Tab-separated table of C-alpha atoms in Angstrom:
chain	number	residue	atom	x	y	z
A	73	UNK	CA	68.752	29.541	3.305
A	74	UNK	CA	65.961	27.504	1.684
A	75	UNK	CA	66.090	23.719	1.176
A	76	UNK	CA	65.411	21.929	-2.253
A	77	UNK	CA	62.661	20.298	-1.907
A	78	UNK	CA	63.931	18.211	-4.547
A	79	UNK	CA	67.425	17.544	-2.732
A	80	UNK	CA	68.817	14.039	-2.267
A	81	UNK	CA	68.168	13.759	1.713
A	82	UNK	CA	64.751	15.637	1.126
A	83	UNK	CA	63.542	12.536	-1.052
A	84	UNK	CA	65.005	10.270	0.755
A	85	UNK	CA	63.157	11.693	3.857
A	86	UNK	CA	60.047	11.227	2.123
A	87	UNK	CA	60.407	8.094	1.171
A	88	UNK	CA	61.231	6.909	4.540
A	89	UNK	CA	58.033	8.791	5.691
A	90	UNK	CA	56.160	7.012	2.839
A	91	UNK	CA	56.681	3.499	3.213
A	92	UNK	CA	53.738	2.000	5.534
A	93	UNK	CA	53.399	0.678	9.320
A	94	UNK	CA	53.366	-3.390	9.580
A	95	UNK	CA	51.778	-4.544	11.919
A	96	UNK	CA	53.656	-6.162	15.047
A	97	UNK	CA	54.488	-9.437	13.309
A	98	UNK	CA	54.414	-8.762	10.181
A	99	UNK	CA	57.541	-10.261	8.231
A	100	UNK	CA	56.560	-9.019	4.311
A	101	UNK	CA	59.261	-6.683	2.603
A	102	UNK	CA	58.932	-2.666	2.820
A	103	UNK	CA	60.685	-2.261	-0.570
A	104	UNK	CA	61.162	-5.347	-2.716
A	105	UNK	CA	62.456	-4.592	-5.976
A	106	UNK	CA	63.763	-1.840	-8.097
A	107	UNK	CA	60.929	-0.823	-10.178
A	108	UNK	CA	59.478	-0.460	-6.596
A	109	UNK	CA	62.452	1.646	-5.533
A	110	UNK	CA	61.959	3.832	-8.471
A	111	UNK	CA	57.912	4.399	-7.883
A	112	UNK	CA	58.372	5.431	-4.163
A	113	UNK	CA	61.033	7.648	-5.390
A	114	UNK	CA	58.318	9.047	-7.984
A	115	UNK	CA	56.082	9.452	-5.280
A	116	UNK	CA	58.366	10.827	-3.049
A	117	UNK	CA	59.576	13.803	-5.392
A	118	UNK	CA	55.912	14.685	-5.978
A	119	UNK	CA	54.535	14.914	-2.414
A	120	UNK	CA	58.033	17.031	-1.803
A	121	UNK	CA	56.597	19.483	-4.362
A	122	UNK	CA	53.497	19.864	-2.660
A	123	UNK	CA	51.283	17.400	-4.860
A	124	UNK	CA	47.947	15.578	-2.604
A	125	UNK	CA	47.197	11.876	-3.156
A	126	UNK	CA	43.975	11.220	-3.667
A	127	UNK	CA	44.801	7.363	-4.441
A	128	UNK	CA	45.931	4.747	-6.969
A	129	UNK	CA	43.367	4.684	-9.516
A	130	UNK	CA	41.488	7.539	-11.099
A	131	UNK	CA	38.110	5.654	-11.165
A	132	UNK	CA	38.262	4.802	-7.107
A	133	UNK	CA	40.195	7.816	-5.265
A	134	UNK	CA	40.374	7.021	-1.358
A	135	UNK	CA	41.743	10.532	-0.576
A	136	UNK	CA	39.906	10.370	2.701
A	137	UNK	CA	41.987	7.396	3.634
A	138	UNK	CA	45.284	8.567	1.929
A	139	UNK	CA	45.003	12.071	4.110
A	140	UNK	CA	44.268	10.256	6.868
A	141	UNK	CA	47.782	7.968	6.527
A	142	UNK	CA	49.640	10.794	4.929
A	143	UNK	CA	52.906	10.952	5.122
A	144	UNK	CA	52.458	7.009	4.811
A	145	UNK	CA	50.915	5.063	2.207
A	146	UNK	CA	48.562	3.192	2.509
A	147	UNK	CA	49.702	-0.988	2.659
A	148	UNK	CA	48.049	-1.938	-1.061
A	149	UNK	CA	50.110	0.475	-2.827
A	150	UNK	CA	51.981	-1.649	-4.342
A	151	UNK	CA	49.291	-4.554	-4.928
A	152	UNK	CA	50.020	-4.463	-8.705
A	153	UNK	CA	52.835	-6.131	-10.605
A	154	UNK	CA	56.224	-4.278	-12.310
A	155	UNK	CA	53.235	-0.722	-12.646
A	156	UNK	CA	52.432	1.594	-10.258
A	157	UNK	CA	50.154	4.417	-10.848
A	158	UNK	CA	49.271	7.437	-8.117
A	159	UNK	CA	46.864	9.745	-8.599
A	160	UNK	CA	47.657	13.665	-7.338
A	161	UNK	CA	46.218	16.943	-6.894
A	162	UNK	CA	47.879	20.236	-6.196
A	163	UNK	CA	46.862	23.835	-4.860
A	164	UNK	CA	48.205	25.365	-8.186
A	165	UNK	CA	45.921	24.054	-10.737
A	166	UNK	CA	42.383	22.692	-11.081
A	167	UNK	CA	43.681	19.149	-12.569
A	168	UNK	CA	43.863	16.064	-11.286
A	169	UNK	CA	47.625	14.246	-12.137
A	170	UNK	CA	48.345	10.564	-12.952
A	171	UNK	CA	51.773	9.034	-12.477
A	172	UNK	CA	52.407	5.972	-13.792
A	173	UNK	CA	55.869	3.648	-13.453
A	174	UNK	CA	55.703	1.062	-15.810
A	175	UNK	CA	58.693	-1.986	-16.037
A	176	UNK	CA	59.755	-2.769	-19.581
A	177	UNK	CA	62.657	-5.008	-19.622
A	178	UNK	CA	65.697	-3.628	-18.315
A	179	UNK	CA	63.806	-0.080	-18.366
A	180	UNK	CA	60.997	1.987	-16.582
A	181	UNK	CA	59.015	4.697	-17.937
A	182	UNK	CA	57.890	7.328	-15.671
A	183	UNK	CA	54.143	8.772	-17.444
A	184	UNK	CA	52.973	12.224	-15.970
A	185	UNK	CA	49.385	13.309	-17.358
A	186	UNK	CA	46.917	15.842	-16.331
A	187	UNK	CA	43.632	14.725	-16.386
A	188	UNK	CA	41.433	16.388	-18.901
A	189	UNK	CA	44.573	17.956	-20.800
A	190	UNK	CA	45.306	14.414	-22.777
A	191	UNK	CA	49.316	15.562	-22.850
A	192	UNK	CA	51.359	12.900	-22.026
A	193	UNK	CA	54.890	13.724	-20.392
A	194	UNK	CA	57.329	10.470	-19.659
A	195	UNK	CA	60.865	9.917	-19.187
A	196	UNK	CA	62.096	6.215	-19.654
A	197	UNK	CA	65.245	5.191	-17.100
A	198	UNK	CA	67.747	2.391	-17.375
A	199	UNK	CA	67.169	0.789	-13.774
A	200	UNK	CA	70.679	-0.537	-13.317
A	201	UNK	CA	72.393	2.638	-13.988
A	202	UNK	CA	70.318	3.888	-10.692
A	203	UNK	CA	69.362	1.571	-8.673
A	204	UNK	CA	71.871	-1.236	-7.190
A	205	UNK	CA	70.142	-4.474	-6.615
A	206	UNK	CA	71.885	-5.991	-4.185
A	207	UNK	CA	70.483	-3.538	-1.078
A	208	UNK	CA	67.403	-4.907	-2.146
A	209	UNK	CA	64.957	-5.989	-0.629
A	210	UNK	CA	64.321	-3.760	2.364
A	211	UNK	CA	63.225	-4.376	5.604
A	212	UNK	CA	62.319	-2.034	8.339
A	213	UNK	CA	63.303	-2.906	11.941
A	214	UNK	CA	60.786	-3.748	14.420
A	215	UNK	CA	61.839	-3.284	18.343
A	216	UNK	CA	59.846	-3.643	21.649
A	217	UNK	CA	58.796	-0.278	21.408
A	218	UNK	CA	57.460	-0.592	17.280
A	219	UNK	CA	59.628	0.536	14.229
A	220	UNK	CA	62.826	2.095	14.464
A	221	UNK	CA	62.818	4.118	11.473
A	222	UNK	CA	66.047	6.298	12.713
A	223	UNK	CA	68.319	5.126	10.036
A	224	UNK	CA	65.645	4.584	7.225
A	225	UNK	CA	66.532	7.159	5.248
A	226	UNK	CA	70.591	5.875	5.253
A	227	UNK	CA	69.091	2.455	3.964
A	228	UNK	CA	67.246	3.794	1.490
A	229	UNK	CA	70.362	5.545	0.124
A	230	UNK	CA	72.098	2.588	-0.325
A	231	UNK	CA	69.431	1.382	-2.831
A	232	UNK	CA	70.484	3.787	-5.636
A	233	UNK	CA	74.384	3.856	-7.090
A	234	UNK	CA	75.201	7.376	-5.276
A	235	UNK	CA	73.465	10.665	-4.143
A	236	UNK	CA	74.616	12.137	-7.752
A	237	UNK	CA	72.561	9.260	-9.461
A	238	UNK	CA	70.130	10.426	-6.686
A	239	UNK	CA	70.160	13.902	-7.968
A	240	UNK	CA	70.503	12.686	-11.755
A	241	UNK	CA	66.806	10.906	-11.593
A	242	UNK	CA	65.510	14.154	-9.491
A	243	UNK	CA	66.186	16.139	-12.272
A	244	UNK	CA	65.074	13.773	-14.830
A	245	UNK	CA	61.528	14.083	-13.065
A	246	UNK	CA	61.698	17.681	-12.660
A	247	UNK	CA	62.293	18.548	-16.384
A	248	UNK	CA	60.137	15.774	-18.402
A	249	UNK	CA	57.053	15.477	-16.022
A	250	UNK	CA	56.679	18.185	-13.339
A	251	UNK	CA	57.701	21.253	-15.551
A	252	UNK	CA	55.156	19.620	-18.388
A	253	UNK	CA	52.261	19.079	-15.837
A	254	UNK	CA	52.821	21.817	-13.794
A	255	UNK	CA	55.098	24.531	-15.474
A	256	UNK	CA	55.536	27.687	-13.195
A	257	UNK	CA	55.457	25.873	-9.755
A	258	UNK	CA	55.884	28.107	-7.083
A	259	UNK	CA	57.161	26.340	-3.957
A	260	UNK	CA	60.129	27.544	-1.567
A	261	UNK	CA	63.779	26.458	-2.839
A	262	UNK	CA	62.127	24.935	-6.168
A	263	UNK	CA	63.658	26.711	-9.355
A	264	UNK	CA	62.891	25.234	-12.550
A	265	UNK	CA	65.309	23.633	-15.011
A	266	UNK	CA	66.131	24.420	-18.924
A	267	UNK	CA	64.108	21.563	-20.699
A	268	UNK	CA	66.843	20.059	-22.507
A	269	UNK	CA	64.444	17.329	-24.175
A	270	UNK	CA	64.297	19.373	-27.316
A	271	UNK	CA	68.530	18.565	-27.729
A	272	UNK	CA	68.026	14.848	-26.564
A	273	UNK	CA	65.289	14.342	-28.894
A	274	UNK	CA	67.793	15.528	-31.805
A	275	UNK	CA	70.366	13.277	-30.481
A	276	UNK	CA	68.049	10.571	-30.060
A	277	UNK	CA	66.568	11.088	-34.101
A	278	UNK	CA	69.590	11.562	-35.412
A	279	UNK	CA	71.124	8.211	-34.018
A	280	UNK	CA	67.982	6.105	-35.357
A	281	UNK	CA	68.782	7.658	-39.282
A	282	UNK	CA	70.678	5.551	-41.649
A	283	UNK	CA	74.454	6.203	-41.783
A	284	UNK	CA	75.154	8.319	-45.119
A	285	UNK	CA	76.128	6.548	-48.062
A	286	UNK	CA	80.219	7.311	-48.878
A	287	UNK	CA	80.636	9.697	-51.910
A	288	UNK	CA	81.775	7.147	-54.285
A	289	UNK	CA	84.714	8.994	-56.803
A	290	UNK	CA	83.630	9.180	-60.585
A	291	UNK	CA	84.775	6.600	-62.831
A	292	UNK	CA	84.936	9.662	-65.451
A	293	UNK	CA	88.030	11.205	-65.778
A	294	UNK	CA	87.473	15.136	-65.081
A	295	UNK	CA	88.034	17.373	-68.038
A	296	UNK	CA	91.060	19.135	-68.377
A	297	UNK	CA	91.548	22.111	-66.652
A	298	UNK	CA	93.376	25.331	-68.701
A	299	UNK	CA	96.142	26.706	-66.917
A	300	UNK	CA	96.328	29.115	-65.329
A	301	UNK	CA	93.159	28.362	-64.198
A	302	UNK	CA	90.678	31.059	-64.334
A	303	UNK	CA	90.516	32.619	-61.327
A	304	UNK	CA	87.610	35.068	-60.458
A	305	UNK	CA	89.438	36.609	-57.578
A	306	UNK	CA	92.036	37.206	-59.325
A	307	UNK	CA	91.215	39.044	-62.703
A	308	UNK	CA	93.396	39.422	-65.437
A	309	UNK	CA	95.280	42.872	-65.771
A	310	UNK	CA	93.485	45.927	-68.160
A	311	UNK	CA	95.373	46.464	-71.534
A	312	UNK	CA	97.763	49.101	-71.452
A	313	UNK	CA	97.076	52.474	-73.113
A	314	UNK	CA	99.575	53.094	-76.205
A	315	UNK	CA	102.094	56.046	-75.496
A	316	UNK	CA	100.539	59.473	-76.366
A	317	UNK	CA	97.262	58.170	-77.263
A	318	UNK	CA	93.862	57.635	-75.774
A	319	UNK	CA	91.994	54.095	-75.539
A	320	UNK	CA	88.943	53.294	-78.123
A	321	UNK	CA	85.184	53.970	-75.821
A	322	UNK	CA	84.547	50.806	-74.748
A	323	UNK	CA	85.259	48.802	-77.678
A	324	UNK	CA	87.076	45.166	-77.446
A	325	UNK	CA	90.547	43.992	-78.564
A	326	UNK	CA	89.998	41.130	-80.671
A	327	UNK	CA	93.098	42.124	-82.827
A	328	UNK	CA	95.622	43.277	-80.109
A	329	UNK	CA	95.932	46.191	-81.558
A	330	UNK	CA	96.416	47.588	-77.642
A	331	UNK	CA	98.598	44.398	-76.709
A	332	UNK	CA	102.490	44.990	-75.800
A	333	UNK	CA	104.651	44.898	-78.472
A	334	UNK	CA	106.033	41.321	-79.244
A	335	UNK	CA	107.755	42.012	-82.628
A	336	UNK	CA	111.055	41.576	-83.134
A	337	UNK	CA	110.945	44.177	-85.916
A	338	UNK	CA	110.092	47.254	-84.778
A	339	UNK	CA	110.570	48.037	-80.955
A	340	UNK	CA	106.997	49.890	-79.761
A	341	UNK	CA	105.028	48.212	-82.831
A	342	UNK	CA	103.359	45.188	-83.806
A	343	UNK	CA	104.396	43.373	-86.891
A	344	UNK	CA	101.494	44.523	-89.034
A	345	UNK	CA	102.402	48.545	-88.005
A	346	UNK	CA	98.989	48.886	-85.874
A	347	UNK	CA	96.958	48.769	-89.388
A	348	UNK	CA	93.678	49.848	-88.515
A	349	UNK	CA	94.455	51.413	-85.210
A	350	UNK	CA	93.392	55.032	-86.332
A	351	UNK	CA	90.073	53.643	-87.908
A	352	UNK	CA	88.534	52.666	-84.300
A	353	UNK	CA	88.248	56.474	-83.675
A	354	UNK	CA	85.670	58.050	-84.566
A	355	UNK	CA	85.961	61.291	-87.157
A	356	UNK	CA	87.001	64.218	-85.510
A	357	UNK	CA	88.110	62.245	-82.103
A	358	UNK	CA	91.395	60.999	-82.527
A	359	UNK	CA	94.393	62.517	-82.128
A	360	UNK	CA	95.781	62.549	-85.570
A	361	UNK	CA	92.353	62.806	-87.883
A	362	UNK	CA	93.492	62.391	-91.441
A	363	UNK	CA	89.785	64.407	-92.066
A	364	UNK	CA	90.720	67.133	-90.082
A	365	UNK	CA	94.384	68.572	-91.010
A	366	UNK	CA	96.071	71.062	-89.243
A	367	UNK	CA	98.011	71.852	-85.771
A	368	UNK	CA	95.177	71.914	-83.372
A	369	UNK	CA	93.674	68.687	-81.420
A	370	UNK	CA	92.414	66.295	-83.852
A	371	UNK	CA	94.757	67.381	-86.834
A	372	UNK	CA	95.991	65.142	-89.549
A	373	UNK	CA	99.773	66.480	-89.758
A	374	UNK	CA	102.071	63.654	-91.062
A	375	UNK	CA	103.520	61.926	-88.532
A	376	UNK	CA	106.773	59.514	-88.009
A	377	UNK	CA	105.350	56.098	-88.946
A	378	UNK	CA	102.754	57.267	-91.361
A	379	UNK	CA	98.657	56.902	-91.061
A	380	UNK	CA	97.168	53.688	-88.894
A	381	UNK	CA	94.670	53.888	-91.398
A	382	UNK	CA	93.286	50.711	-93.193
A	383	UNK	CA	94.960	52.180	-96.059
A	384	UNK	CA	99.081	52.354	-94.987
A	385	UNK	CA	101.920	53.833	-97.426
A	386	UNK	CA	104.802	52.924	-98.202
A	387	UNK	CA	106.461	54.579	-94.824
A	388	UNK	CA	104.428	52.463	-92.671
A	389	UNK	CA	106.456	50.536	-89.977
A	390	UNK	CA	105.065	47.226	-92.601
A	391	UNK	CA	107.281	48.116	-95.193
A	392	UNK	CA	110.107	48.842	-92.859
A	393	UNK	CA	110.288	53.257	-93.251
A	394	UNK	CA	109.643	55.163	-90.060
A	395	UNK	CA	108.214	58.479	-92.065
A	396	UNK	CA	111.431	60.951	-92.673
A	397	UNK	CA	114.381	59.905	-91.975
A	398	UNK	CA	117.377	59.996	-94.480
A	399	UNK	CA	119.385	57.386	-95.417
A	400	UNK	CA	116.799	54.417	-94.691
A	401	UNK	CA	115.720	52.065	-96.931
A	402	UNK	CA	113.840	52.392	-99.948
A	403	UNK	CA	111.261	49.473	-100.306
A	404	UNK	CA	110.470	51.393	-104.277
A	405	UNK	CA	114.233	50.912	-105.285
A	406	UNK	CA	115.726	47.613	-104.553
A	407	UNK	CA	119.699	47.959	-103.165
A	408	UNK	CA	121.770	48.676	-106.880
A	409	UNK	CA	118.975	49.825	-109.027
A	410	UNK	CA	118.284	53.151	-110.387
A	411	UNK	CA	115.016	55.026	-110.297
A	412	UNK	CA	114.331	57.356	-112.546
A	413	UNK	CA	111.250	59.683	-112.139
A	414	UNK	CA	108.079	59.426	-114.600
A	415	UNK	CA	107.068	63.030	-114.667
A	416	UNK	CA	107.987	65.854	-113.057
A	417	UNK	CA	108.825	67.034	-109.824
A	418	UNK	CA	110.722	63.457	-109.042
A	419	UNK	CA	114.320	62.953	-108.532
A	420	UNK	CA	116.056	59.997	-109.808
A	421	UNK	CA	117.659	58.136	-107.105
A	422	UNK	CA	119.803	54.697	-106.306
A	423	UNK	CA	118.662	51.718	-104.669
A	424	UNK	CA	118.331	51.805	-101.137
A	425	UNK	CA	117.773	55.989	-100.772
A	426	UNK	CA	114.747	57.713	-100.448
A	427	UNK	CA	114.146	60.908	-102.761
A	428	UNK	CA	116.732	63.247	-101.788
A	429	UNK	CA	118.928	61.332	-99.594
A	430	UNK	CA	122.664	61.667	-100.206
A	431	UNK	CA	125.291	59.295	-99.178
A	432	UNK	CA	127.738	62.444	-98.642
A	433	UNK	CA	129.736	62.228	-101.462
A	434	UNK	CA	130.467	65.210	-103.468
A	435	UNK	CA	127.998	67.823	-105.193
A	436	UNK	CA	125.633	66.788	-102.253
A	437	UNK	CA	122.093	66.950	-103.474
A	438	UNK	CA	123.051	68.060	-107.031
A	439	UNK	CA	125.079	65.636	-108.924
A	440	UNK	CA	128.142	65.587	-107.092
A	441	UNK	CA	130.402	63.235	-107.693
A	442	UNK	CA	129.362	59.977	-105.589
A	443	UNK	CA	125.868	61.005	-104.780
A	444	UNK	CA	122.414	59.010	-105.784
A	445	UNK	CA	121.749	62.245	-107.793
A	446	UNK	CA	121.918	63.199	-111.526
A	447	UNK	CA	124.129	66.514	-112.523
């Protein structure tokens, strides 16, 4: 099975390889501080990738020296103050690197660039929430026989909060410098990462905008709404088709003339007796045509209820007849008057009786005795 090179005991391996030889006597620190701690663990997850150091600043390289100490560094590598900077090369690529760990308060940024390329990759670190100050500083233990360096990398260990905060800042390096230096790095037990810098970054912007302002309520008061309200999903029902006839084509209602009956009057008629209806269809169409008499479709026969025309007579619904039928009332001759014809052809009559309507009585339709007739 193949090793990460980018494992918790292989850094801390390589940083217990990396830290230099004193010389017998020597009493100055290995590892003195945390920004320290953090820059040999930089270095250490680059040389465990396969990365060459050619020395600490890009206008003097001493790679001659550095090979000649490697795995160790060389004893002025951390000469400067709270910044470190190491200068790589690798196999893979034609570039030289620069790695820079700079102190900035309570923070250190970690700077990746390739030489030439002018793209900067960094990943800023809060140093307390990895490194524990209090196994600082570090001091490797010198015996008859030189250094014992046996439980180096267990000291080391004890630097940073745990092995996960060890693997946290391992994968911090991976994914914001190595994969933007060096993206498709082929080296045994390496796999690259998803960047997820793309997500922080939104996280990141999203904190620094201002907080929305609260949707303050209108002082207006809202219109009144009808009710029911209008509802789009729900659309009103189609007017019913009279009985027996045939709807207008495609021509409105403004009159209800096809609205359900609501008259108290007539059951199955408006209270105006549908004036009008029959003019809506068109000559010859509907299906009683006063123009076109006769038994066929379209004929005008006389109907119950008389013409819908604009025109009605006096057997229209309006006037209270229903077109035929005996014994109703006579809107001509009020109840107790007498009609009596003005030419020919008529029949006088009583109040209240249509032409020819008896009342039974005797003589029937021809003057008998109790009938609306004359003998």
């Amino acid at each position: 099975m193949l090793t990460n090179p980018l494992s918790p005991s292989a850094i801390l391996q390589q940083m217990a390889d990396a830290l230099p030889t004193h010389p017998q006597g020597d009493t100055t620190s290995d590892l003195s501080s945390s920004h320290e701690a953090l820059a040999l663990f930089a270095h250490a997850c680059m040389v465990s990738l396969g990365f060459r150091l050619l020395g600490f600043d890009e206008d003097k390289l001493d790679e001659a020296r550095c090979h000649e100490l490697a795995p160790r560094l060389p004893p002025n590598w951390n000469a400067s103050f709270n910044t470190y900077a190491f200068i790589y090369a690798h196999q893979q690529s034609a570039l030289r690197f620069v790695i820079r760990t700079d102190r900035m308060g309570g923070k250190a940024e970690i700077r990746g660039l390739g030489i030439n390329d002018d793209r900067i990759a960094r990943v800023d670190v809060t140093i307390k929430d990895f490194v524990s100050n209090a196994a600082l500083p570090i001091r490797i233990t010198h015996t008859a026989d030189g250094e014992d360096r046996s439980n180096l990398p267990q000291t080391l260990q004890n630097v940073f909060i745990s092995r996960n905060r060890i693997e946290d800042l391992a994968n911090l390096i991976k994914i914001n410098i190595v994969q933007k230096l060096l993206p498709s790095l082929q080296k045994e037990g390496y796999e690259e990462s998803p960047d997820d810098r793309a997500a922080r970054d939104d996280a990141d912007e999203a904190g620094r905008r201002p907080p929305r302002q609260p949707v303050m309520p209108d002082p207006q008061p809202q219109p009144a709404q009808p009710y029911p309200f209008n509802d789009p999903l729900n659309p009103p029902p189609r007017n019913p088709v009279p009985a027996g006839d045939f709807p207008p084509p495609g021509f409105e209602d403004p009159y209800d003339i096809n609205r359900p009956v609501r008259s108290p009057l007539q059951p199955g008629r408006t209270p105006f007796g549908n004036i009008g209806a029959d003019d809506l269809n068109p000559p010859g169409l509907g299906p009683h045509d006063p123009l076109r008499p006769g038994m066929g479709p379209g004929g005008g026969l006389p109907r119950p209820g008389g013409n819908r025309g604009m025109h009605p007579t006096f057997d229209d619904p309006l006037f209270g007849g229903l077109g035929g039928n005996e014994g109703e009332f006579d809107p001509q001759v009020p109840p107790g008057a007498r009609y009596d014809p003005l030419g020919p052809g008529g029949l006088p009559r009583l109040g209240g009786r249509r032409p020819g309507g008896g009342n039974g009585g005797f003589g029937g339709g021809f003057g008998g005795f109790g009938g609306g007739d004359i003998i």
